[in-house]
Short mmCIF file of N, CA and C in Angstrom, two decimals:
data_model
loop_
_atom_site.label_atom_id
_atom_site.label_comp_id
_atom_site.label_asym_id
_atom_site.label_seq_id
_atom_site.Cartn_x
_atom_site.Cartn_y
_atom_site.Cartn_z
N UNK H 720 150.65 89.77 61.65
CA UNK H 720 150.10 90.81 62.47
C UNK H 720 148.58 90.82 62.50
N UNK H 721 147.97 90.74 61.41
CA UNK H 721 146.52 90.75 61.33
C UNK H 721 145.97 89.56 62.09
N UNK H 722 146.60 88.44 61.89
CA UNK H 722 146.16 87.24 62.60
C UNK H 722 146.31 87.41 64.10
N UNK H 723 147.41 88.01 64.54
CA UNK H 723 147.67 88.26 65.96
C UNK H 723 146.63 89.22 66.53
N UNK H 724 146.33 90.26 65.76
CA UNK H 724 145.31 91.22 66.21
C UNK H 724 143.96 90.54 66.38
N UNK H 725 143.60 89.68 65.48
CA UNK H 725 142.32 88.97 65.55
C UNK H 725 142.28 88.08 66.78
N UNK H 726 143.36 87.38 67.05
CA UNK H 726 143.41 86.49 68.20
C UNK H 726 143.37 87.30 69.49
N UNK H 727 144.19 88.35 69.58
CA UNK H 727 144.21 89.18 70.79
C UNK H 727 142.85 89.87 70.96
N UNK H 728 142.31 90.42 69.90
CA UNK H 728 140.99 91.09 69.95
C UNK H 728 139.91 90.13 70.40
N UNK H 729 140.00 88.90 69.91
CA UNK H 729 139.00 87.89 70.29
C UNK H 729 139.12 87.55 71.76
N UNK H 730 140.34 87.45 72.26
CA UNK H 730 140.55 87.17 73.69
C UNK H 730 140.04 88.32 74.55
N UNK H 731 140.31 89.54 74.13
CA UNK H 731 139.84 90.71 74.89
C UNK H 731 138.32 90.73 74.92
N UNK H 732 137.70 90.48 73.81
CA UNK H 732 136.23 90.47 73.74
C UNK H 732 135.67 89.36 74.64
N UNK H 733 136.31 88.20 74.61
CA UNK H 733 135.85 87.11 75.48
C UNK H 733 136.00 87.48 76.94
N UNK H 734 137.12 88.11 77.28
CA UNK H 734 137.34 88.53 78.66
C UNK H 734 136.31 89.58 79.07
N UNK H 735 136.02 90.54 78.19
CA UNK H 735 135.03 91.57 78.50
C UNK H 735 133.64 90.96 78.69
N UNK H 736 133.27 90.06 77.81
CA UNK H 736 131.97 89.39 77.95
C UNK H 736 131.92 88.61 79.24
N UNK H 737 132.97 87.93 79.55
CA UNK H 737 133.05 87.14 80.77
C UNK H 737 132.99 88.04 82.00
N UNK H 738 133.69 89.17 81.95
CA UNK H 738 133.69 90.10 83.07
C UNK H 738 132.32 90.76 83.24
N UNK H 739 131.69 91.15 82.16
CA UNK H 739 130.42 91.86 82.27
C UNK H 739 129.31 90.94 82.78
N UNK H 740 129.39 89.66 82.55
CA UNK H 740 128.34 88.76 83.04
C UNK H 740 128.50 88.48 84.54
N UNK H 741 129.64 88.78 85.10
CA UNK H 741 129.88 88.54 86.52
C UNK H 741 129.90 89.81 87.37
N UNK H 742 129.72 90.95 86.78
CA UNK H 742 129.96 92.17 87.52
C UNK H 742 128.81 92.60 88.42
N UNK H 743 127.52 92.19 88.31
CA UNK H 743 126.40 92.57 89.17
C UNK H 743 125.85 93.94 88.82
N UNK H 744 125.22 94.60 89.83
CA UNK H 744 124.63 95.92 89.62
C UNK H 744 125.65 97.00 89.93
N UNK H 745 125.54 98.09 89.20
CA UNK H 745 126.41 99.22 89.52
C UNK H 745 125.79 100.02 90.65
N UNK H 746 126.55 100.86 91.28
CA UNK H 746 126.08 101.69 92.38
C UNK H 746 124.97 102.62 91.91
N UNK H 747 125.10 103.14 90.72
CA UNK H 747 124.08 104.04 90.15
C UNK H 747 122.75 103.31 90.01
N UNK H 748 122.78 102.09 89.52
CA UNK H 748 121.55 101.32 89.36
C UNK H 748 120.87 101.06 90.71
N UNK H 749 121.63 100.74 91.71
CA UNK H 749 121.09 100.50 93.04
C UNK H 749 120.49 101.78 93.60
N UNK H 750 121.17 102.90 93.44
CA UNK H 750 120.66 104.19 93.94
C UNK H 750 119.34 104.55 93.25
N UNK H 751 119.26 104.35 91.96
CA UNK H 751 118.03 104.65 91.21
C UNK H 751 116.88 103.79 91.71
N UNK H 752 117.11 102.51 91.90
CA UNK H 752 116.05 101.61 92.38
C UNK H 752 115.60 102.01 93.78
N UNK H 753 116.53 102.31 94.66
CA UNK H 753 116.18 102.72 96.03
C UNK H 753 115.40 104.03 96.00
N UNK H 754 115.79 104.97 95.16
CA UNK H 754 115.08 106.25 95.06
C UNK H 754 113.65 106.04 94.56
N UNK H 755 113.46 105.22 93.58
CA UNK H 755 112.12 104.94 93.04
C UNK H 755 111.26 104.27 94.11
N UNK H 756 111.83 103.31 94.83
CA UNK H 756 111.08 102.62 95.88
C UNK H 756 110.71 103.60 97.01
N UNK H 757 111.61 104.51 97.35
CA UNK H 757 111.33 105.50 98.40
C UNK H 757 110.17 106.40 98.00
N UNK H 758 110.17 106.85 96.78
CA UNK H 758 109.07 107.69 96.29
C UNK H 758 107.75 106.93 96.32
N UNK H 759 107.77 105.69 95.87
CA UNK H 759 106.54 104.88 95.85
C UNK H 759 106.01 104.65 97.27
N UNK H 760 106.86 104.32 98.20
CA UNK H 760 106.44 104.10 99.59
C UNK H 760 105.89 105.39 100.18
N UNK H 761 106.53 106.51 99.90
CA UNK H 761 106.05 107.80 100.38
C UNK H 761 104.66 108.12 99.86
N UNK H 762 104.44 107.91 98.57
CA UNK H 762 103.13 108.17 97.98
C UNK H 762 102.05 107.26 98.55
N UNK H 763 102.39 106.01 98.75
CA UNK H 763 101.42 105.06 99.30
C UNK H 763 101.05 105.44 100.73
N UNK H 764 102.03 105.80 101.54
CA UNK H 764 101.72 106.14 102.93
C UNK H 764 100.91 107.43 103.03
N UNK H 765 101.21 108.41 102.19
CA UNK H 765 100.43 109.65 102.18
C UNK H 765 99.00 109.37 101.75
N UNK H 766 98.82 108.58 100.72
CA UNK H 766 97.48 108.24 100.25
C UNK H 766 96.71 107.49 101.33
N UNK H 767 97.34 106.57 102.00
CA UNK H 767 96.69 105.80 103.07
C UNK H 767 96.22 106.73 104.19
N UNK H 768 97.06 107.66 104.61
CA UNK H 768 96.71 108.59 105.67
C UNK H 768 95.56 109.50 105.24
N UNK H 769 95.61 109.99 104.02
CA UNK H 769 94.54 110.87 103.53
C UNK H 769 93.21 110.13 103.50
N UNK H 770 93.22 108.88 103.05
CA UNK H 770 91.98 108.10 103.01
C UNK H 770 91.44 107.86 104.42
N UNK H 771 92.31 107.52 105.35
CA UNK H 771 91.87 107.29 106.73
C UNK H 771 91.28 108.55 107.33
N UNK H 772 91.92 109.69 107.11
CA UNK H 772 91.40 110.95 107.65
C UNK H 772 90.10 111.36 106.97
N UNK H 773 89.95 111.05 105.69
CA UNK H 773 88.71 111.36 104.98
C UNK H 773 87.56 110.53 105.55
N UNK H 774 87.85 109.36 106.08
CA UNK H 774 86.81 108.53 106.69
C UNK H 774 86.20 109.21 107.92
N UNK H 775 86.98 110.00 108.63
CA UNK H 775 86.46 110.73 109.79
C UNK H 775 85.39 111.72 109.34
N UNK H 776 85.69 112.46 108.29
CA UNK H 776 84.73 113.42 107.75
C UNK H 776 83.48 112.70 107.25
N UNK H 777 83.69 111.57 106.60
CA UNK H 777 82.56 110.79 106.09
C UNK H 777 81.66 110.32 107.24
N UNK H 778 82.26 109.84 108.32
CA UNK H 778 81.49 109.38 109.47
C UNK H 778 80.67 110.52 110.06
N UNK H 779 81.28 111.69 110.23
CA UNK H 779 80.56 112.84 110.79
C UNK H 779 79.42 113.28 109.89
N UNK H 780 79.67 113.31 108.59
CA UNK H 780 78.61 113.71 107.65
C UNK H 780 77.46 112.71 107.66
N UNK H 781 77.78 111.43 107.77
CA UNK H 781 76.73 110.41 107.82
C UNK H 781 75.86 110.59 109.07
N UNK H 782 76.50 110.77 110.22
CA UNK H 782 75.75 110.97 111.46
C UNK H 782 74.96 112.28 111.40
N UNK H 783 75.57 113.33 110.87
CA UNK H 783 74.89 114.61 110.70
C UNK H 783 73.63 114.46 109.85
N UNK H 784 73.75 113.77 108.73
CA UNK H 784 72.58 113.56 107.85
C UNK H 784 71.48 112.79 108.56
N UNK H 785 71.86 111.77 109.33
CA UNK H 785 70.85 110.98 110.05
C UNK H 785 70.18 111.81 111.14
N UNK H 786 70.95 112.62 111.86
CA UNK H 786 70.37 113.48 112.89
C UNK H 786 69.38 114.46 112.28
N UNK H 787 69.75 115.07 111.16
CA UNK H 787 68.87 116.02 110.48
C UNK H 787 67.58 115.35 110.03
N UNK H 788 67.71 114.20 109.39
CA UNK H 788 66.53 113.47 108.90
C UNK H 788 65.64 113.04 110.05
N UNK H 789 66.23 112.52 111.11
CA UNK H 789 65.46 112.04 112.26
C UNK H 789 64.71 113.20 112.92
N UNK H 790 65.37 114.33 113.09
CA UNK H 790 64.74 115.51 113.70
C UNK H 790 63.57 115.98 112.85
N UNK H 791 63.76 116.02 111.53
CA UNK H 791 62.67 116.44 110.63
C UNK H 791 61.49 115.48 110.71
N UNK H 792 61.77 114.18 110.77
CA UNK H 792 60.70 113.20 110.87
C UNK H 792 59.97 113.34 112.20
N UNK H 793 60.69 113.61 113.27
CA UNK H 793 60.06 113.79 114.59
C UNK H 793 59.11 114.99 114.58
N UNK H 794 59.45 116.01 113.82
CA UNK H 794 58.61 117.21 113.77
C UNK H 794 57.42 117.06 112.83
N UNK H 795 57.49 116.14 111.87
CA UNK H 795 56.44 116.06 110.85
C UNK H 795 55.67 114.74 110.81
N UNK H 796 56.23 113.66 111.28
CA UNK H 796 55.58 112.35 111.19
C UNK H 796 55.23 111.85 112.58
N UNK H 797 54.04 111.28 112.69
CA UNK H 797 53.64 110.78 114.01
C UNK H 797 54.28 109.43 114.30
N UNK H 798 54.69 109.28 115.52
CA UNK H 798 55.25 108.04 116.03
C UNK H 798 55.39 108.23 117.53
N UNK H 799 55.63 107.13 118.25
CA UNK H 799 55.84 107.25 119.69
C UNK H 799 57.19 107.91 119.98
N UNK H 800 58.19 107.58 119.15
CA UNK H 800 59.54 108.12 119.35
C UNK H 800 60.33 108.02 118.06
N UNK H 801 61.21 109.00 117.83
CA UNK H 801 62.18 108.97 116.75
C UNK H 801 63.56 109.08 117.36
N UNK H 802 64.48 108.22 116.96
CA UNK H 802 65.82 108.26 117.54
C UNK H 802 66.88 107.82 116.54
N UNK H 803 68.08 108.28 116.80
CA UNK H 803 69.25 107.83 116.05
C UNK H 803 70.07 106.99 117.02
N UNK H 804 70.44 105.79 116.58
CA UNK H 804 71.26 104.90 117.40
C UNK H 804 72.60 104.73 116.70
N UNK H 805 73.67 105.01 117.44
CA UNK H 805 75.03 104.88 116.90
C UNK H 805 75.71 103.75 117.65
N UNK H 806 76.13 102.73 116.91
CA UNK H 806 76.94 101.69 117.55
C UNK H 806 78.32 101.70 116.90
N UNK H 807 79.10 100.69 117.10
CA UNK H 807 80.48 100.72 116.63
C UNK H 807 80.67 100.91 115.14
N UNK H 808 79.82 100.32 114.32
CA UNK H 808 80.08 100.36 112.89
C UNK H 808 78.94 100.93 112.04
N UNK H 809 77.88 101.39 112.68
CA UNK H 809 76.80 102.00 111.90
C UNK H 809 75.95 102.92 112.76
N UNK H 810 75.21 103.77 112.07
CA UNK H 810 74.26 104.66 112.71
C UNK H 810 72.92 104.44 112.03
N UNK H 811 71.84 104.43 112.82
CA UNK H 811 70.53 104.04 112.31
C UNK H 811 69.46 105.01 112.82
N UNK H 812 68.50 105.33 111.94
CA UNK H 812 67.30 106.04 112.38
C UNK H 812 66.26 104.98 112.71
N UNK H 813 65.67 105.09 113.91
CA UNK H 813 64.65 104.13 114.33
C UNK H 813 63.37 104.88 114.68
N UNK H 814 62.29 104.37 114.15
CA UNK H 814 60.96 104.88 114.47
C UNK H 814 60.33 103.88 115.43
N UNK H 815 59.84 104.38 116.56
CA UNK H 815 59.13 103.52 117.51
C UNK H 815 57.64 103.81 117.34
N UNK H 816 56.90 102.79 116.91
CA UNK H 816 55.47 103.02 116.66
C UNK H 816 54.67 102.96 117.96
N UNK H 817 53.36 103.14 117.86
CA UNK H 817 52.50 103.24 119.06
C UNK H 817 52.49 101.95 119.88
N UNK H 818 52.78 100.80 119.27
CA UNK H 818 52.85 99.54 120.01
C UNK H 818 54.23 99.27 120.59
N UNK H 819 55.19 100.16 120.33
CA UNK H 819 56.54 99.99 120.86
C UNK H 819 57.47 99.23 119.92
N UNK H 820 57.02 98.92 118.71
CA UNK H 820 57.86 98.23 117.74
C UNK H 820 58.89 99.19 117.16
N UNK H 821 60.13 98.74 117.09
CA UNK H 821 61.19 99.57 116.52
C UNK H 821 61.35 99.23 115.04
N UNK H 822 61.25 100.26 114.20
CA UNK H 822 61.33 100.08 112.76
C UNK H 822 62.53 100.88 112.26
N UNK H 823 63.45 100.19 111.61
CA UNK H 823 64.63 100.86 111.06
C UNK H 823 64.24 101.60 109.80
N UNK H 824 64.49 102.89 109.77
CA UNK H 824 64.11 103.72 108.63
C UNK H 824 65.28 103.93 107.67
N UNK H 825 66.44 104.24 108.19
CA UNK H 825 67.63 104.48 107.36
C UNK H 825 68.87 104.15 108.18
N UNK H 826 69.95 103.85 107.49
CA UNK H 826 71.21 103.57 108.20
C UNK H 826 72.40 104.01 107.36
N UNK H 827 73.48 104.24 108.04
CA UNK H 827 74.75 104.61 107.40
C UNK H 827 75.85 103.78 108.06
N UNK H 828 76.80 103.33 107.26
CA UNK H 828 77.93 102.59 107.79
C UNK H 828 79.01 103.57 108.24
N UNK H 829 79.59 103.30 109.38
CA UNK H 829 80.70 104.11 109.89
C UNK H 829 81.98 103.35 109.55
N UNK H 830 82.94 104.01 108.90
CA UNK H 830 84.18 103.32 108.53
C UNK H 830 84.84 102.65 109.74
N UNK H 831 85.44 101.50 109.52
CA UNK H 831 85.96 100.67 110.61
C UNK H 831 87.10 101.30 111.40
N UNK H 832 87.83 102.21 110.82
CA UNK H 832 88.97 102.80 111.52
C UNK H 832 88.60 104.05 112.31
N UNK H 833 87.31 104.40 112.35
CA UNK H 833 86.87 105.61 113.02
C UNK H 833 86.14 105.25 114.32
N UNK H 834 86.54 105.89 115.41
CA UNK H 834 85.84 105.72 116.68
C UNK H 834 84.85 106.87 116.83
N UNK H 835 83.65 106.53 117.29
CA UNK H 835 82.65 107.56 117.56
C UNK H 835 82.33 107.52 119.04
N UNK H 836 82.34 108.68 119.67
CA UNK H 836 81.99 108.76 121.07
C UNK H 836 81.27 110.07 121.35
N UNK H 837 80.55 110.09 122.46
CA UNK H 837 79.82 111.28 122.87
C UNK H 837 80.50 111.84 124.10
N UNK H 838 80.74 113.14 124.08
CA UNK H 838 81.26 113.85 125.24
C UNK H 838 80.05 114.50 125.91
N UNK H 839 79.82 114.13 127.15
CA UNK H 839 78.65 114.63 127.88
C UNK H 839 78.76 116.13 128.11
N UNK H 840 77.65 116.72 128.56
CA UNK H 840 77.63 118.17 128.76
C UNK H 840 78.55 118.64 129.88
N UNK H 841 79.11 117.71 130.67
CA UNK H 841 80.10 118.14 131.67
C UNK H 841 81.47 118.38 131.02
N UNK H 842 81.60 118.00 129.74
CA UNK H 842 82.84 118.21 129.01
C UNK H 842 83.93 117.20 129.29
N UNK H 843 83.67 116.26 130.19
CA UNK H 843 84.71 115.30 130.59
C UNK H 843 84.31 113.87 130.24
N UNK H 844 83.13 113.46 130.62
CA UNK H 844 82.70 112.08 130.44
C UNK H 844 82.58 111.74 128.96
N UNK H 845 83.17 110.59 128.59
CA UNK H 845 83.12 110.13 127.20
C UNK H 845 82.49 108.75 127.16
N UNK H 846 81.60 108.56 126.20
CA UNK H 846 80.91 107.28 126.03
C UNK H 846 81.14 106.81 124.60
N UNK H 847 81.81 105.66 124.47
CA UNK H 847 82.18 105.14 123.16
C UNK H 847 81.07 104.27 122.59
N UNK H 848 80.72 104.53 121.33
CA UNK H 848 79.67 103.78 120.65
C UNK H 848 80.06 102.33 120.44
N UNK H 849 81.35 102.04 120.35
CA UNK H 849 81.80 100.66 120.16
C UNK H 849 81.53 99.82 121.41
N UNK H 850 81.54 100.46 122.59
CA UNK H 850 81.29 99.75 123.85
C UNK H 850 79.79 99.49 124.05
N UNK H 851 79.00 100.52 123.91
CA UNK H 851 77.54 100.43 124.06
C UNK H 851 76.90 101.40 123.08
N UNK H 852 75.83 100.97 122.41
CA UNK H 852 75.17 101.88 121.47
C UNK H 852 74.72 103.17 122.16
N UNK H 853 74.80 104.26 121.43
CA UNK H 853 74.38 105.57 121.93
C UNK H 853 73.09 105.94 121.21
N UNK H 854 72.07 106.32 121.98
CA UNK H 854 70.77 106.70 121.40
C UNK H 854 70.52 108.18 121.63
N UNK H 855 70.01 108.83 120.59
CA UNK H 855 69.64 110.24 120.66
C UNK H 855 68.19 110.33 120.20
N UNK H 856 67.30 110.72 121.12
CA UNK H 856 65.88 110.79 120.81
C UNK H 856 65.43 112.24 120.67
N UNK H 857 64.47 112.45 119.77
CA UNK H 857 63.93 113.78 119.53
C UNK H 857 62.47 113.84 119.94
N UNK H 858 62.06 115.00 120.49
CA UNK H 858 60.67 115.20 120.88
C UNK H 858 59.82 115.40 119.63
N UNK H 859 58.63 114.86 119.70
CA UNK H 859 57.71 115.02 118.58
C UNK H 859 57.28 116.48 118.47
N UNK H 860 57.04 116.91 117.28
CA UNK H 860 56.60 118.25 116.90
C UNK H 860 57.65 119.34 117.10
N UNK H 861 58.34 119.40 118.23
CA UNK H 861 59.31 120.48 118.46
C UNK H 861 60.69 120.16 117.87
N UNK H 862 61.05 118.89 117.81
CA UNK H 862 62.36 118.49 117.28
C UNK H 862 63.50 118.67 118.25
N UNK H 863 63.19 119.09 119.50
CA UNK H 863 64.29 119.23 120.47
C UNK H 863 64.72 117.85 120.96
N UNK H 864 65.90 117.80 121.54
CA UNK H 864 66.44 116.53 122.02
C UNK H 864 65.74 116.14 123.32
N UNK H 865 65.14 114.95 123.33
CA UNK H 865 64.48 114.51 124.56
C UNK H 865 65.41 113.69 125.44
N UNK H 866 66.32 112.93 124.82
CA UNK H 866 67.28 112.16 125.62
C UNK H 866 68.49 111.76 124.79
N UNK H 867 69.61 111.65 125.50
CA UNK H 867 70.84 111.09 124.94
C UNK H 867 71.30 110.08 125.99
N UNK H 868 71.38 108.83 125.59
CA UNK H 868 71.72 107.81 126.58
C UNK H 868 72.45 106.64 125.93
N UNK H 869 73.11 105.90 126.80
CA UNK H 869 73.75 104.65 126.42
C UNK H 869 73.32 103.63 127.47
N UNK H 870 73.71 102.40 127.35
CA UNK H 870 73.25 101.36 128.25
C UNK H 870 73.46 101.75 129.71
N UNK H 871 72.35 101.97 130.40
CA UNK H 871 72.40 102.27 131.83
C UNK H 871 72.83 103.67 132.21
N UNK H 872 73.14 104.55 131.25
CA UNK H 872 73.64 105.89 131.57
C UNK H 872 72.88 106.93 130.73
N UNK H 873 72.32 107.93 131.42
CA UNK H 873 71.73 109.06 130.71
C UNK H 873 72.81 110.09 130.52
N UNK H 874 73.11 110.41 129.28
CA UNK H 874 74.18 111.35 128.97
C UNK H 874 73.66 112.78 129.04
N UNK H 875 72.41 112.98 128.61
CA UNK H 875 71.85 114.33 128.63
C UNK H 875 71.57 114.71 130.07
N UNK H 876 72.28 115.71 130.55
CA UNK H 876 72.09 116.18 131.92
C UNK H 876 71.44 117.54 131.91
N UNK H 877 71.88 118.38 132.80
CA UNK H 877 71.30 119.71 132.92
C UNK H 877 71.94 120.73 131.97
N UNK H 878 72.95 120.31 131.23
CA UNK H 878 73.63 121.23 130.32
C UNK H 878 72.80 121.55 129.10
N UNK H 879 73.41 122.25 128.17
CA UNK H 879 72.69 122.69 126.97
C UNK H 879 73.07 121.92 125.72
N UNK H 880 74.15 121.14 125.79
CA UNK H 880 74.62 120.47 124.57
C UNK H 880 75.51 119.28 124.90
N UNK H 881 75.71 118.46 123.89
CA UNK H 881 76.73 117.41 123.96
C UNK H 881 77.47 117.42 122.62
N UNK H 882 78.58 116.72 122.58
CA UNK H 882 79.35 116.64 121.34
C UNK H 882 79.48 115.19 120.92
N UNK H 883 79.29 114.97 119.63
CA UNK H 883 79.48 113.64 119.05
C UNK H 883 80.77 113.74 118.24
N UNK H 884 81.77 112.97 118.65
CA UNK H 884 83.10 113.09 118.05
C UNK H 884 83.42 111.86 117.22
N UNK H 885 83.88 112.09 115.99
CA UNK H 885 84.43 111.03 115.14
C UNK H 885 85.93 111.21 115.18
N UNK H 886 86.65 110.15 115.48
CA UNK H 886 88.08 110.27 115.75
C UNK H 886 88.87 109.17 115.04
N UNK H 887 90.01 109.55 114.47
CA UNK H 887 90.94 108.59 113.89
C UNK H 887 92.26 108.69 114.64
N UNK H 888 92.48 107.81 115.58
CA UNK H 888 93.74 107.68 116.33
C UNK H 888 94.25 109.02 116.89
N UNK H 889 93.36 109.86 117.34
CA UNK H 889 93.71 111.17 117.88
C UNK H 889 94.49 112.05 116.90
N UNK H 890 94.45 111.72 115.62
CA UNK H 890 95.14 112.52 114.61
C UNK H 890 94.18 113.44 113.88
N UNK H 891 92.97 112.98 113.70
CA UNK H 891 91.96 113.77 112.98
C UNK H 891 90.65 113.57 113.70
N UNK H 892 89.97 114.67 113.99
CA UNK H 892 88.67 114.60 114.64
C UNK H 892 87.69 115.50 113.93
N UNK H 893 86.45 115.10 113.97
CA UNK H 893 85.36 115.93 113.50
C UNK H 893 84.29 115.88 114.57
N UNK H 894 83.75 117.03 114.93
CA UNK H 894 82.82 117.10 116.05
C UNK H 894 81.48 117.64 115.61
N UNK H 895 80.42 116.98 116.07
CA UNK H 895 79.06 117.48 115.90
C UNK H 895 78.61 117.97 117.26
N UNK H 896 78.26 119.24 117.34
CA UNK H 896 77.72 119.79 118.59
C UNK H 896 76.20 119.75 118.48
N UNK H 897 75.57 119.05 119.42
CA UNK H 897 74.12 118.86 119.41
C UNK H 897 73.51 119.71 120.52
N UNK H 898 72.64 120.64 120.15
CA UNK H 898 72.01 121.55 121.11
C UNK H 898 70.67 120.96 121.55
N UNK H 899 70.53 120.74 122.85
CA UNK H 899 69.34 120.07 123.39
C UNK H 899 68.06 120.84 123.14
N UNK H 900 68.07 122.16 123.36
CA UNK H 900 66.84 122.94 123.33
C UNK H 900 66.17 122.97 121.95
N UNK H 901 66.96 122.90 120.90
CA UNK H 901 66.39 122.99 119.55
C UNK H 901 66.54 121.71 118.75
N UNK H 902 67.48 120.85 119.14
CA UNK H 902 67.76 119.65 118.36
C UNK H 902 68.66 119.92 117.17
N UNK H 903 68.98 121.19 116.97
CA UNK H 903 69.87 121.54 115.86
C UNK H 903 71.30 121.16 116.24
N UNK H 904 72.13 121.08 115.22
CA UNK H 904 73.51 120.67 115.46
C UNK H 904 74.43 121.31 114.41
N UNK H 905 75.69 121.42 114.78
CA UNK H 905 76.69 121.96 113.87
C UNK H 905 77.85 120.98 113.78
N UNK H 906 78.48 120.97 112.61
CA UNK H 906 79.63 120.09 112.38
C UNK H 906 80.88 120.95 112.31
N UNK H 907 81.88 120.58 113.07
CA UNK H 907 83.16 121.32 113.07
C UNK H 907 84.27 120.38 112.64
#
C-alpha cells in the first residue's frame, strides 16, 4: 500500500506539474494586466493634454511680458522705433536705431503646438504668425500702439483694439487684448 501510494502520488504530482506548465494565463491575471494598462494609458493621455494646454498659457505670458517690456522701453529709451515681432515659433523685441538698424533686445520661444494669430479690430479677420510675422510697434514717449501689421497688411484700423490669440487645436485659448490708445493690454 505505501509503495502504491508513493507511485500514484508521484504520478499525480507529475501530471499536475505537467498541466501547470501548459495552462497559460488565468482570466484574473489577464484582467489585472488590462486594468493596469488602462490606468497607465489614461494617466499618460491626461498628462499630455494638460502639458499641451499649459503651453498656451506659457505662450500668452511670454508675449504679454514682451509687450510690456517693449512698451516700457518705447516710453523711456530713445530709438527710432520699438516693436514686438511674433512669428511661428518665437516672439522678439526689436529696437530700430536712428540709422534703421534692427537690434534684437529680447526673445521668447513659443511652444511648437501653439498657434498665435491676431484678430483685427473688425473682429473677423485673422492673421496667423506662422504664415507671416506680425509686428506691433509702440510710439515713443506715450507707449501707445503706432501700428500692427503683417506682410503687406495693416491690421490696426480705425478700431480701438486687437486681440492676440494663443490657441491649441481650438481646445484651449488665451487672449491678449491690446488697446491702441494706451498700448496697455490684458490677458484673458
